[in-house]
Tab-separated table of C-alpha atoms and ligand atoms in Angstrom:
chain	number	residue	atom	x	y	z
A	1	MET	CA	0.082	-0.007	-0.033
A	2	ASP	CA	1.322	3.429	-0.949
A	3	THR	CA	0.733	5.980	1.704
A	4	ILE	CA	1.729	9.629	1.335
A	5	ILE	CA	2.007	11.893	4.343
A	6	ILE	CA	0.583	15.175	3.414
A	7	ASP	CA	-0.051	17.267	6.607
A	8	GLU	CA	-1.568	20.499	4.873
A	9	ARG	CA	-4.412	22.710	5.814
A	10	ILE	CA	-7.436	22.358	3.698
A	11	ASP	CA	-10.897	23.725	3.174
A	12	VAL	CA	-13.723	21.323	3.741
A	13	GLY	CA	-17.304	21.266	3.278
A	14	ALA	CA	-19.127	19.425	5.910
A	15	VAL	CA	-22.738	18.537	6.917
A	16	PHE	CA	-23.533	18.624	10.734
A	17	LYS	CA	-26.392	16.167	11.172
A	18	LYS	CA	-27.581	15.594	14.773
A	19	ASN	CA	-24.182	15.185	16.502
A	20	ILE	CA	-22.423	13.793	13.613
A	21	ILE	CA	-19.991	15.515	11.241
A	22	LYS	CA	-19.963	14.270	7.767
A	23	PRO	CA	-17.264	15.783	5.406
A	24	ARG	CA	-18.820	15.979	1.889
A	25	TRP	CA	-15.857	17.576	-0.067
A	26	PHE	CA	-12.444	19.229	0.322
A	27	VAL	CA	-10.181	21.256	-1.770
A	28	TRP	CA	-6.427	20.380	-1.805
A	29	LYS	CA	-3.936	22.133	-4.260
A	30	GLY	CA	-6.723	23.867	-6.129
A	31	ARG	CA	-8.746	20.656	-6.975
A	32	LYS	CA	-11.907	19.758	-5.298
A	33	TYR	CA	-12.425	16.221	-4.274
A	34	ALA	CA	-15.922	14.800	-3.740
A	35	ILE	CA	-16.223	12.400	-0.767
A	36	THR	CA	-18.201	9.169	-1.609
A	37	GLU	CA	-17.963	7.496	1.795
A	38	VAL	CA	-16.763	8.142	5.350
A	39	THR	CA	-15.240	4.729	6.191
A	40	TYR	CA	-14.070	5.341	9.775
A	41	THR	CA	-13.687	7.919	12.378
A	42	TRP	CA	-11.784	8.261	15.570
A	43	GLU	CA	-10.527	10.701	18.090
A	44	ASP	CA	-7.399	11.604	19.947
A	45	THR	CA	-5.891	14.571	21.628
A	46	GLN	CA	-3.148	16.797	20.495
A	47	GLY	CA	-1.977	18.674	23.439
A	48	ALA	CA	-5.194	19.949	25.164
A	49	ALA	CA	-7.277	19.891	22.002
A	50	ARG	CA	-9.455	17.032	20.970
A	51	VAL	CA	-8.958	16.087	17.398
A	52	MET	CA	-11.502	14.218	15.186
A	53	HIS	CA	-10.049	11.940	12.426
A	54	PHE	CA	-11.923	10.942	9.193
A	55	ALA	CA	-11.029	8.312	6.795
A	56	LEU	CA	-12.616	9.486	3.557
A	57	SER	CA	-12.975	7.814	0.212
A	58	ASP	CA	-13.350	9.522	-3.109
A	59	GLY	CA	-13.998	6.108	-4.762
A	60	ASN	CA	-10.207	5.567	-5.583
A	61	THR	CA	-8.061	6.916	-2.761
A	62	LEU	CA	-8.413	6.914	0.837
A	63	PHE	CA	-7.592	10.200	2.771
A	64	GLU	CA	-7.259	10.951	6.333
A	65	VAL	CA	-8.610	14.254	7.208
A	66	SER	CA	-8.402	15.731	10.774
A	67	LEU	CA	-10.537	18.475	12.516
A	68	ASN	CA	-8.940	20.217	15.449
A	69	LEU	CA	-11.934	20.977	17.772
A	70	THR	CA	-10.023	23.800	19.476
A	71	SER	CA	-8.681	25.627	16.421
A	72	LEU	CA	-11.352	24.234	13.959
A	73	GLU	CA	-8.621	23.624	11.551
A	74	TRP	CA	-9.081	21.122	8.845
A	75	ARG	CA	-5.968	19.154	7.675
A	76	LEU	CA	-5.324	16.583	5.109
A	77	GLU	CA	-3.017	14.178	6.907
A	78	LYS	CA	-2.438	11.271	4.604
A	79	SER	CA	-3.528	9.665	1.357
A	80	SER	CA	-3.150	6.100	0.470
A	81	VAL	CA	-3.867	3.873	-2.610
A	82	VAL	CA	-3.796	0.051	-2.368
B	1	MET	CA	-20.408	-17.362	45.598
B	2	THR	CA	-20.433	-18.126	41.932
B	3	ARG	CA	-19.180	-15.462	39.654
B	4	THR	CA	-19.559	-14.908	35.747
B	5	ILE	CA	-16.576	-13.449	33.910
B	6	LEU	CA	-16.505	-12.443	30.272
B	7	LEU	CA	-13.289	-11.818	28.249
B	8	ILE	CA	-13.564	-9.897	25.173
B	9	ASP	CA	-10.699	-10.643	22.914
B	10	MET	CA	-10.425	-8.582	19.655
B	11	ASN	CA	-9.523	-10.701	16.615
B	12	ALA	CA	-6.411	-9.547	14.893
B	13	PHE	CA	-7.152	-6.238	16.388
B	14	PHE	CA	-5.011	-3.626	14.466
B	15	ALA	CA	-5.311	-5.492	11.219
B	16	SER	CA	-9.146	-5.619	11.593
B	17	VAL	CA	-9.305	-1.876	12.521
B	18	GLU	CA	-7.354	-1.057	9.299
B	19	GLN	CA	-9.730	-3.247	7.197
B	20	ALA	CA	-12.681	-1.591	8.681
B	21	MET	CA	-11.226	1.868	7.831
B	22	ASN	CA	-10.109	0.901	4.316
B	23	PRO	CA	-12.442	-0.885	2.167
B	24	ALA	CA	-9.765	-1.739	-0.288
B	25	LEU	CA	-7.945	-3.799	2.424
B	26	ARG	CA	-11.104	-5.946	3.324
B	27	GLY	CA	-10.860	-9.511	2.577
B	28	LYS	CA	-7.158	-9.278	1.805
B	29	PRO	CA	-4.003	-10.548	3.506
B	30	ILE	CA	-2.531	-7.466	5.273
B	31	ILE	CA	-0.026	-6.822	7.989
B	32	VAL	CA	0.155	-3.973	10.307
B	33	CYS	CA	3.691	-2.852	10.973
B	34	GLY	CA	5.221	-0.397	13.311
B	35	ARG	CA	6.963	2.765	12.379
B	36	GLY	CA	9.797	1.852	10.030
B	37	ARG	CA	7.631	-0.859	8.697
B	38	THR	CA	9.862	-3.761	9.718
B	39	VAL	CA	8.204	-5.781	12.028
B	40	VAL	CA	4.760	-7.326	11.786
B	41	THR	CA	2.611	-6.284	14.820
B	42	THR	CA	-0.638	-7.979	13.592
B	43	ALA	CA	-1.498	-10.102	10.528
B	44	SER	CA	-4.963	-10.251	9.330
B	45	TYR	CA	-6.651	-13.680	9.263
B	46	GLU	CA	-6.228	-13.672	5.377
B	47	ALA	CA	-2.539	-13.434	5.958
B	48	ARG	CA	-2.370	-15.884	8.730
B	49	VAL	CA	-3.652	-18.598	6.443
B	50	PHE	CA	-0.173	-18.246	4.532
B	51	GLY	CA	1.791	-18.653	7.888
B	52	VAL	CA	2.373	-14.903	8.236
B	53	LYS	CA	2.790	-14.259	12.104
B	54	THR	CA	3.404	-11.482	14.529
B	55	GLY	CA	7.023	-10.758	15.081
B	56	MET	CA	8.208	-11.654	11.514
B	57	ASN	CA	9.830	-9.030	9.683
B	58	LEU	CA	8.631	-7.500	6.387
B	59	TYR	CA	10.842	-9.883	4.207
B	60	GLN	CA	9.686	-12.952	5.992
B	61	ALA	CA	5.987	-11.837	5.661
B	62	LYS	CA	6.499	-11.407	1.912
B	63	GLN	CA	8.353	-14.784	1.581
B	64	ALA	CA	5.259	-16.394	3.082
B	65	CYS	CA	2.753	-14.410	1.246
B	66	PRO	CA	3.944	-12.362	-1.710
B	67	GLN	CA	0.655	-10.521	-2.110
B	68	VAL	CA	0.502	-9.391	1.435
B	69	ILE	CA	-0.191	-5.660	1.878
B	70	ALA	CA	1.943	-3.858	4.612
B	71	VAL	CA	0.099	-1.048	6.416
B	72	GLU	CA	1.674	1.322	8.772
B	73	GLY	CA	-0.359	1.367	12.024
B	74	ASP	CA	-1.652	4.219	13.831
B	75	MET	CA	-1.846	3.829	17.515
B	76	SER	CA	-4.250	6.618	18.177
B	77	ARG	CA	-6.893	4.614	16.074
B	78	TYR	CA	-6.435	1.499	18.060
B	79	ILE	CA	-6.658	3.360	21.528
B	80	ASP	CA	-9.749	5.150	20.333
B	81	ALA	CA	-11.178	1.739	19.349
B	82	SER	CA	-10.105	0.166	22.512
B	83	HIS	CA	-12.039	3.084	24.335
B	84	ASN	CA	-15.094	2.385	22.429
B	85	ILE	CA	-15.055	-1.362	23.188
B	86	GLN	CA	-14.780	-0.320	26.841
B	87	ARG	CA	-17.794	1.980	26.653
B	88	ILE	CA	-19.781	-0.805	25.086
B	89	ALA	CA	-18.735	-3.182	27.850
B	90	ARG	CA	-19.728	-0.495	30.475
B	91	GLU	CA	-23.241	-0.645	29.233
B	92	PHE	CA	-23.474	-4.115	30.694
B	93	THR	CA	-21.446	-3.717	33.822
B	94	ASP	CA	-19.374	-1.219	35.816
B	95	GLN	CA	-16.904	-3.943	36.608
B	96	VAL	CA	-14.712	-3.575	33.510
B	97	GLU	CA	-10.883	-4.206	33.332
B	98	MET	CA	-8.975	-3.330	30.046
B	99	PHE	CA	-6.542	-5.919	30.391
B	100	SER	CA	-4.585	-4.944	27.330
B	101	ILE	CA	-5.250	-2.845	24.249
B	102	ASP	CA	-7.350	-5.537	22.720
B	103	GLU	CA	-8.548	-7.635	25.762
B	104	CYS	CA	-11.227	-6.610	28.194
B	105	PHE	CA	-12.583	-8.584	31.253
B	106	LEU	CA	-16.128	-8.009	32.471
B	107	ASP	CA	-17.702	-9.213	35.733
B	108	VAL	CA	-21.281	-9.602	35.056
B	109	SER	CA	-22.082	-11.698	38.106
B	110	LYS	CA	-24.683	-9.222	39.348
B	111	THR	CA	-26.524	-9.017	36.135
B	112	CYS	CA	-26.558	-12.648	35.761
B	113	ARG	CA	-27.933	-13.249	39.228
B	114	ASN	CA	-31.325	-11.919	37.875
B	115	GLU	CA	-31.603	-14.980	35.542
B	116	VAL	CA	-29.849	-13.416	32.625
B	117	ASP	CA	-28.006	-15.647	30.295
B	118	PRO	CA	-24.433	-14.424	30.001
B	119	GLN	CA	-24.355	-15.777	26.553
B	120	ASN	CA	-27.067	-13.236	25.559
B	121	ILE	CA	-24.875	-10.467	27.065
B	122	ALA	CA	-21.983	-11.755	24.946
B	123	ARG	CA	-24.097	-11.771	21.797
B	124	ALA	CA	-25.181	-8.219	22.557
B	125	ILE	CA	-21.677	-7.146	22.951
B	126	LYS	CA	-20.352	-8.773	19.791
B	127	HIS	CA	-23.256	-7.342	17.784
B	128	THR	CA	-22.687	-3.730	19.092
B	129	ILE	CA	-18.954	-3.998	18.455
B	130	ARG	CA	-19.573	-5.179	14.900
B	131	GLU	CA	-22.085	-2.400	14.262
B	132	LYS	CA	-20.060	0.503	15.805
B	133	LEU	CA	-16.546	-0.503	14.801
B	134	GLY	CA	-16.831	-2.974	11.967
B	135	VAL	CA	-14.634	-5.500	13.709
B	136	THR	CA	-15.060	-8.967	15.377
B	137	CYS	CA	-14.032	-10.379	18.677
B	138	SER	CA	-14.171	-13.663	20.519
B	139	ILE	CA	-15.763	-13.791	23.867
B	140	GLY	CA	-14.986	-16.381	26.437
B	141	ILE	CA	-17.262	-16.878	29.487
B	142	GLY	CA	-16.236	-18.671	32.734
B	143	PRO	CA	-16.481	-18.583	36.467
B	144	ASN	CA	-13.308	-16.682	36.753
B	145	LYS	CA	-10.607	-14.881	34.806
B	146	VAL	CA	-8.350	-17.713	33.909
B	147	VAL	CA	-11.238	-19.894	32.597
B	148	ALA	CA	-12.988	-17.044	30.654
B	149	LYS	CA	-9.514	-16.447	29.009
B	150	ILE	CA	-9.133	-20.029	28.137
B	151	ALA	CA	-12.471	-19.996	26.663
B	152	SER	CA	-11.919	-16.942	24.604
B	153	LYS	CA	-9.034	-18.745	22.956
B	154	MET	CA	-11.098	-21.864	21.950
B	155	GLN	CA	-12.893	-20.175	18.941
B	156	LYS	CA	-11.309	-17.682	16.678
B	157	PRO	CA	-12.313	-15.485	15.041
B	158	ASP	CA	-15.751	-14.216	16.069
B	159	GLY	CA	-16.090	-16.937	18.681
B	160	LEU	CA	-18.353	-17.401	21.683
B	161	ILE	CA	-17.565	-20.102	24.190
B	162	GLU	CA	-18.800	-20.525	27.670
B	163	ILE	CA	-17.182	-22.979	30.145
B	164	ARG	CA	-19.275	-23.728	33.170
B	165	GLU	CA	-17.838	-24.752	36.574
B	166	LYS	CA	-19.219	-28.358	36.248
B	167	ASP	CA	-17.499	-28.706	32.689
B	168	ILE	CA	-14.137	-27.878	33.997
B	169	PRO	CA	-12.919	-31.291	35.185
B	170	VAL	CA	-13.930	-32.992	31.856
B	171	LEU	CA	-12.538	-30.280	29.716
B	172	PHE	CA	-9.381	-29.815	31.576
B	173	ALA	CA	-8.634	-33.572	31.497
B	174	LEU	CA	-8.354	-33.512	27.756
B	175	MET	CA	-6.686	-30.047	27.435
B	176	ALA	CA	-2.875	-30.003	26.754
B	177	VAL	CA	-0.874	-27.879	29.100
B	178	GLN	CA	0.287	-25.786	26.049
B	179	LYS	CA	-3.180	-24.568	25.856
B	180	LEU	CA	-2.601	-22.776	29.018
B	181	GLN	CA	-0.353	-20.207	27.493
B	182	GLY	CA	-1.706	-16.778	27.912
B	183	VAL	CA	-2.948	-17.676	31.417
B	184	GLY	CA	0.360	-17.898	33.098
B	185	VAL	CA	1.918	-21.110	31.919
B	186	GLY	CA	4.547	-19.913	29.312
B	187	ARG	CA	6.220	-22.114	26.872
B	188	HIS	CA	9.169	-22.893	29.091
B	189	ILE	CA	6.985	-23.936	31.968
B	190	SER	CA	4.841	-26.120	29.847
B	191	GLU	CA	7.879	-27.851	28.426
B	192	LYS	CA	9.145	-28.325	31.898
B	193	LEU	CA	5.674	-29.791	32.872
B	194	MET	CA	5.769	-32.093	30.015
B	195	SER	CA	9.208	-33.428	30.862
B	196	MET	CA	7.783	-34.169	34.400
B	197	GLY	CA	4.973	-36.055	32.769
B	198	ILE	CA	2.338	-33.578	33.106
B	199	THR	CA	0.702	-33.158	29.807
B	200	THR	CA	-2.806	-32.157	30.445
B	201	ALA	CA	-4.422	-29.204	32.569
B	202	GLY	CA	-6.135	-31.776	34.506
B	203	GLN	CA	-3.032	-33.549	35.435
B	204	LEU	CA	-1.518	-30.227	36.504
B	205	GLY	CA	-4.355	-29.636	38.915
B	206	ASN	CA	-3.886	-33.238	40.326
B	207	THR	CA	-0.254	-32.794	40.770
B	208	PRO	CA	0.657	-32.561	44.549
B	209	LEU	CA	1.367	-28.924	45.640
B	210	GLU	CA	4.448	-30.010	47.159
B	211	LYS	CA	5.794	-31.356	43.958
B	212	LEU	CA	4.936	-28.204	41.901
B	213	MET	CA	6.429	-26.028	44.650
B	214	HIS	CA	9.639	-28.036	44.668
B	215	HIS	CA	10.111	-27.599	40.806
B	216	PHE	CA	8.663	-24.018	40.533
B	217	GLY	CA	8.946	-22.429	43.816
B	218	ILE	CA	5.934	-20.091	44.822
B	219	MET	CA	4.755	-20.176	41.447
B	220	GLY	CA	3.840	-23.804	41.908
B	221	TYR	CA	0.947	-22.672	43.955
B	222	ARG	CA	-0.579	-20.553	41.093
B	223	LEU	CA	0.174	-23.377	38.573
B	224	LYS	CA	-1.850	-25.829	40.578
B	225	ARG	CA	-4.767	-23.391	40.911
B	226	ILE	CA	-4.677	-22.873	37.020
B	227	GLY	CA	-4.744	-26.633	36.525
B	228	GLU	CA	-7.953	-26.854	38.714
B	229	GLY	CA	-9.540	-24.039	36.837
B	230	LYS	CA	-9.519	-21.848	39.905
B	231	ASP	CA	-8.820	-18.286	40.151
B	232	ASP	CA	-9.835	-15.756	42.638
B	233	SER	CA	-8.461	-12.588	41.083
B	234	PRO	CA	-11.119	-9.758	40.850
B	235	VAL	CA	-11.868	-7.982	37.578
B	236	ASP	CA	-9.984	-4.698	38.448
B	237	SER	CA	-11.911	-1.705	37.165
B	238	SER	CA	-9.743	0.756	38.927
B	239	GLY	CA	-7.807	1.174	35.446
B	240	GLY	CA	-4.391	1.406	36.761
B	241	ASN	CA	-4.643	4.517	38.757
B	242	GLU	CA	-2.192	3.150	41.235
B	243	LEU	CA	1.230	4.609	41.525
B	244	ILE	CA	4.030	2.575	40.050
B	245	LYS	CA	5.479	0.447	42.863
B	246	SER	CA	8.607	-0.726	41.002
B	247	VAL	CA	10.364	-0.401	37.783
B	248	GLY	CA	12.144	-3.412	36.535
B	249	HIS	CA	13.488	-5.381	33.502
B	250	SER	CA	14.708	-8.861	32.861
B	251	HIS	CA	16.511	-10.581	30.091
B	252	THR	CA	16.747	-14.133	29.156
B	253	PHE	CA	19.991	-15.107	27.478
B	254	PRO	CA	20.196	-16.689	24.073
B	255	ARG	CA	21.667	-19.657	25.868
B	256	ASP	CA	22.512	-20.271	29.435
B	257	THR	CA	25.796	-19.127	30.524
B	258	ARG	CA	28.289	-19.037	33.507
B	259	ASP	CA	30.316	-16.431	32.175
B	260	ILE	CA	30.586	-13.445	34.625
B	261	SER	CA	31.377	-10.813	32.041
B	262	ILE	CA	28.424	-11.693	29.927
B	263	ILE	CA	26.129	-11.572	33.049
B	264	ARG	CA	27.708	-8.356	34.115
B	265	SER	CA	27.279	-6.685	30.617
B	266	TYR	CA	23.595	-7.651	30.572
B	267	MET	CA	23.148	-6.301	34.043
B	268	MET	CA	24.586	-3.036	32.728
B	269	MET	CA	22.219	-3.003	29.850
B	270	LEU	CA	19.341	-3.650	32.276
B	271	THR	CA	20.555	-0.827	34.387
B	272	GLU	CA	20.182	1.612	31.539
B	273	LYS	CA	16.688	0.466	30.702
B	274	VAL	CA	15.571	0.711	34.240
B	275	GLY	CA	17.361	3.895	34.775
B	276	LEU	CA	15.775	5.376	31.594
B	277	ARG	CA	12.283	4.462	32.573
B	278	LEU	CA	12.812	5.704	36.163
B	279	ARG	CA	13.611	9.112	34.667
B	280	GLU	CA	10.869	9.046	32.300
B	281	TYR	CA	8.334	8.500	35.141
B	282	GLY	CA	10.129	11.194	37.140
B	283	LEU	CA	10.890	8.720	39.972
B	284	MET	CA	13.787	7.760	42.036
B	285	GLY	CA	14.120	4.474	44.121
B	286	LYS	CA	15.776	3.362	47.425
B	287	THR	CA	15.729	-0.388	47.183
B	288	VAL	CA	17.465	-2.340	44.430
B	289	TYR	CA	16.731	-5.960	43.628
B	290	CYS	CA	18.651	-8.443	41.405
B	291	THR	CA	17.358	-11.784	40.375
B	292	ILE	CA	18.931	-14.603	38.691
B	293	ARG	CA	17.112	-17.648	37.183
B	294	PHE	CA	19.062	-20.703	36.464
B	295	GLY	CA	18.768	-23.183	33.652
B	296	ASP	CA	16.700	-25.599	35.849
B	297	PHE	CA	14.255	-22.865	36.763
B	298	THR	CA	15.408	-22.339	40.337
B	299	SER	CA	16.155	-18.837	41.074
B	300	TRP	CA	18.067	-16.539	43.292
B	301	GLY	CA	17.536	-13.028	44.446
B	302	ALA	CA	18.778	-10.464	46.759
B	303	GLN	CA	18.102	-6.927	47.433
B	304	GLN	CA	19.770	-3.908	48.968
B	305	GLY	CA	18.145	-0.888	50.713
B	306	LEU	CA	19.885	2.451	50.441
B	307	LYS	CA	20.142	5.443	52.665
B	308	GLU	CA	19.175	7.773	49.767
B	309	HIS	CA	16.969	7.571	46.685
B	310	ILE	CA	18.838	7.087	43.524
B	311	ARG	CA	17.899	7.476	39.725
B	312	GLN	CA	21.263	7.562	37.830
B	313	ASN	CA	22.550	4.609	35.804
B	314	ARG	CA	25.871	4.479	37.372
B	315	GLU	CA	24.407	4.623	40.816
B	316	ILE	CA	21.902	1.918	40.090
B	317	PHE	CA	24.752	-0.334	38.463
B	318	PHE	CA	27.142	0.261	41.464
B	319	VAL	CA	24.562	-1.321	43.820
B	320	ALA	CA	23.499	-3.966	41.248
B	321	GLU	CA	27.089	-5.143	41.052
B	322	GLN	CA	27.509	-5.340	44.786
B	323	ILE	CA	24.317	-7.436	45.141
B	324	LEU	CA	25.215	-9.612	42.101
B	325	ALA	CA	28.656	-10.530	43.742
B	326	ARG	CA	26.812	-12.290	46.419
B	327	ALA	CA	25.665	-14.819	43.930
B	328	PHE	CA	29.079	-15.828	42.889
B	329	PRO	CA	30.571	-18.386	42.548
B	330	LEU	CA	27.647	-19.766	40.457
B	331	SER	CA	26.850	-23.396	41.091
B	332	LYS	CA	24.693	-23.528	37.910
B	333	ALA	CA	24.334	-21.829	34.585
B	334	VAL	CA	22.199	-18.851	34.435
B	335	ARG	CA	19.304	-18.384	31.945
B	336	LEU	CA	17.944	-15.096	32.972
B	337	VAL	CA	19.103	-11.855	34.851
B	338	GLY	CA	16.450	-9.212	36.146
B	339	LEU	CA	16.957	-5.880	37.901
B	340	SER	CA	14.192	-3.785	39.591
B	341	ILE	CA	14.140	-0.791	41.806
B	342	SER	CA	11.417	-0.059	44.355
B	343	ASP	CA	10.692	2.013	47.282
B	344	LEU	CA	9.937	4.803	44.736
B	345	LYS	CA	9.021	8.423	45.129
B	346	PRO	CA	8.468	11.225	42.849
B	347	ARG	CA	11.549	13.162	41.919
B	348	ASP	CA	9.505	16.390	42.175
B	349	THR	CA	7.981	17.621	45.314
B	350	GLN	CA	4.438	17.327	43.997
B	351	GLN	CA	2.429	14.289	43.597
B	352	PHE	CA	3.594	12.643	40.455
B	353	LEU	CA	1.008	10.269	39.229
B	354	LEU	CA	1.447	7.864	36.319
B	355	LYS	CA	-0.969	9.706	34.046
B	356	GLU	CA	1.327	12.573	33.927
B	357	MET	CA	3.962	10.847	31.862
B	358	GLU	CA	4.695	12.345	28.625
B	359	LYS	CA	6.894	12.351	25.421
B	360	ASP	CA	10.039	10.470	25.595
B	361	THR	CA	12.875	11.325	27.830
B	362	THR	CA	12.197	15.097	27.721
B	363	LEU	CA	10.035	14.499	30.717
B	364	ALA	CA	13.153	14.927	32.995
B	365	GLU	CA	13.390	18.567	31.927
B	366	ALA	CA	9.803	19.808	31.618
B	367	VAL	CA	7.264	17.791	33.609
B	368	ASP	CA	4.937	20.512	34.495
B	369	ASP	CA	4.926	22.201	31.112
B	370	ILE	CA	4.228	18.860	29.330
B	371	ASN	CA	1.481	17.912	31.859
B	372	LYS	CA	-0.313	20.930	30.701
B	373	LYS	CA	0.247	20.482	27.092
B	374	TYR	CA	-0.202	16.755	26.820
B	375	GLY	CA	-3.155	14.728	27.905
B	376	VAL	CA	-3.321	11.203	29.237
B	377	PHE	CA	-3.066	9.760	25.769
B	378	THR	CA	0.368	10.720	24.999
B	379	ILE	CA	2.669	9.311	22.244
B	380	LYS	CA	4.751	7.959	24.910
B	381	ALA	CA	1.971	5.699	26.428
B	382	SER	CA	1.070	4.310	23.118
B	383	SER	CA	4.539	3.357	22.124
B	384	VAL	CA	4.742	1.546	25.436
B	385	ILE	CA	1.730	-0.422	24.188
B	386	LEU	CA	3.277	-0.938	20.732
B	387	SER	CA	6.538	-2.112	22.450
B	388	GLU	CA	4.270	-4.664	24.396
B	389	LYS	CA	2.953	-5.834	21.059
B	390	PHE	CA	6.434	-6.287	19.849
B	391	GLY	CA	7.276	-8.470	22.949
B	392	ILE	CA	9.289	-5.868	24.779
B	393	ARG	CA	7.520	-5.894	27.901
B	394	PRO	CA	8.456	-3.615	30.716
B	395	SER	CA	7.412	-4.772	34.192
B	396	CYS	CA	5.125	-1.717	34.560
B	397	GLY	CA	2.062	-3.137	32.732
B	398	MET	CA	0.037	-0.327	34.530
B	399	VAL	CA	1.458	2.204	32.028
B	400	SER	CA	-0.558	0.971	29.177
B	401	LYS	CA	-3.553	0.350	31.394
B	402	GLN	CA	-3.515	4.132	32.210
B	403	ALA	CA	-3.503	5.089	28.633
B	404	LEU	CA	-6.371	2.676	28.092
B	405	LYS	CA	-8.630	4.115	30.723
B	406	ILE	CA	-11.517	6.112	29.780
B	407	LYS	CA	-13.075	8.910	31.946
B	408	VAL	CA	-16.275	7.524	33.315
C	1	MG	MG1	-6.581	-10.459	20.410
């Protein structure tokens, strides 16, 4: 599996439904990626901040995207293709 | 009073989480490797079919299964999944002990006293874990932790086995002692038992206590209890809030030796490990204990109390050497040396609890700072868990338990 570490700030469009956050698209390097599936979510902490992690698929590639709940910053952490 | 204990054991945990996360990995042979991608921490069941095992290096895994997919693991995902399993377990009882990152004991005695079938509880747990996390587990049910653990190992993956008190004599009479690995009867002990003509769990339980004590020392008592399927240890839901009582390491030699220089150099290596850990925890100790286990499994141990607390490697080694000198001349070849330091106190004046441990050795410099910045679930704690997965097991198992604890 080829995994690339990206770790860059991105813009994300997300839907907040009840108490669930569902990212729908994000823009990275001028290109818009439509998310077809949120495959997994998990949480951890970075310092005092809670961070939500999302594994997202656009149909070809799996992206790991994080949302820092203190700074409200979205980051594209990794992408991987099998 | 009869008890009902469940052990939830996640199946190929790290690999299953990766497969749940990445649809492209489902149904495929995968291995989860640590950072640097060299050692297999977990192989998926699809990879196990090809003989891929934990502890293999990447090359060996590829030899066994050329199409195997190597995935770099992420501890934060597994810790989070472990927390979720714990939350699910807590819906059934407040007596929950996270035994390791992928094993969780539940005492459901109270619930089951009201005519509730423990198998129904187990089925509900399995269902919820599959729904919420997309992974499977094996659940063992028994009258105590030892038997529950044995039951959990009898059906993998996705198993559910209950061993009732009345089934134990028949079951244990047929069960090979090797099957007791994981409940305190390691490979070396089971080999030794076999050489004594004890080949089944039932035979172990029927062996006179004196005979077992003669061969295994104080451990003989525990072995007999295991063979009888007895175990009084409670499900400990405190979650490792205790202070560390001692810090220790041991090392088994590749082959038995009488060579003092070899023994001494390993003792020095152990000193470094113990010293490092001590400083990581921000502790210092006042009693040093050395132990030697011989090829025939008898052991020797001695300790020395000190006037002042120490924490530096050379201080520890100085004392360890003095203690070790008492063991010479050696009558038998040595198989293992161990070193531990106890009578610990925090190096800093304020209370230093385990949960305040942080990132790597920098702790020594900036305890307070880091306590504020880093929470309980730190990089360090997860690397400790990972090192346990790799088989490097520090004596302080509580560290990982602390990292696994959820706020209730
Ligand atoms: Mg397991």
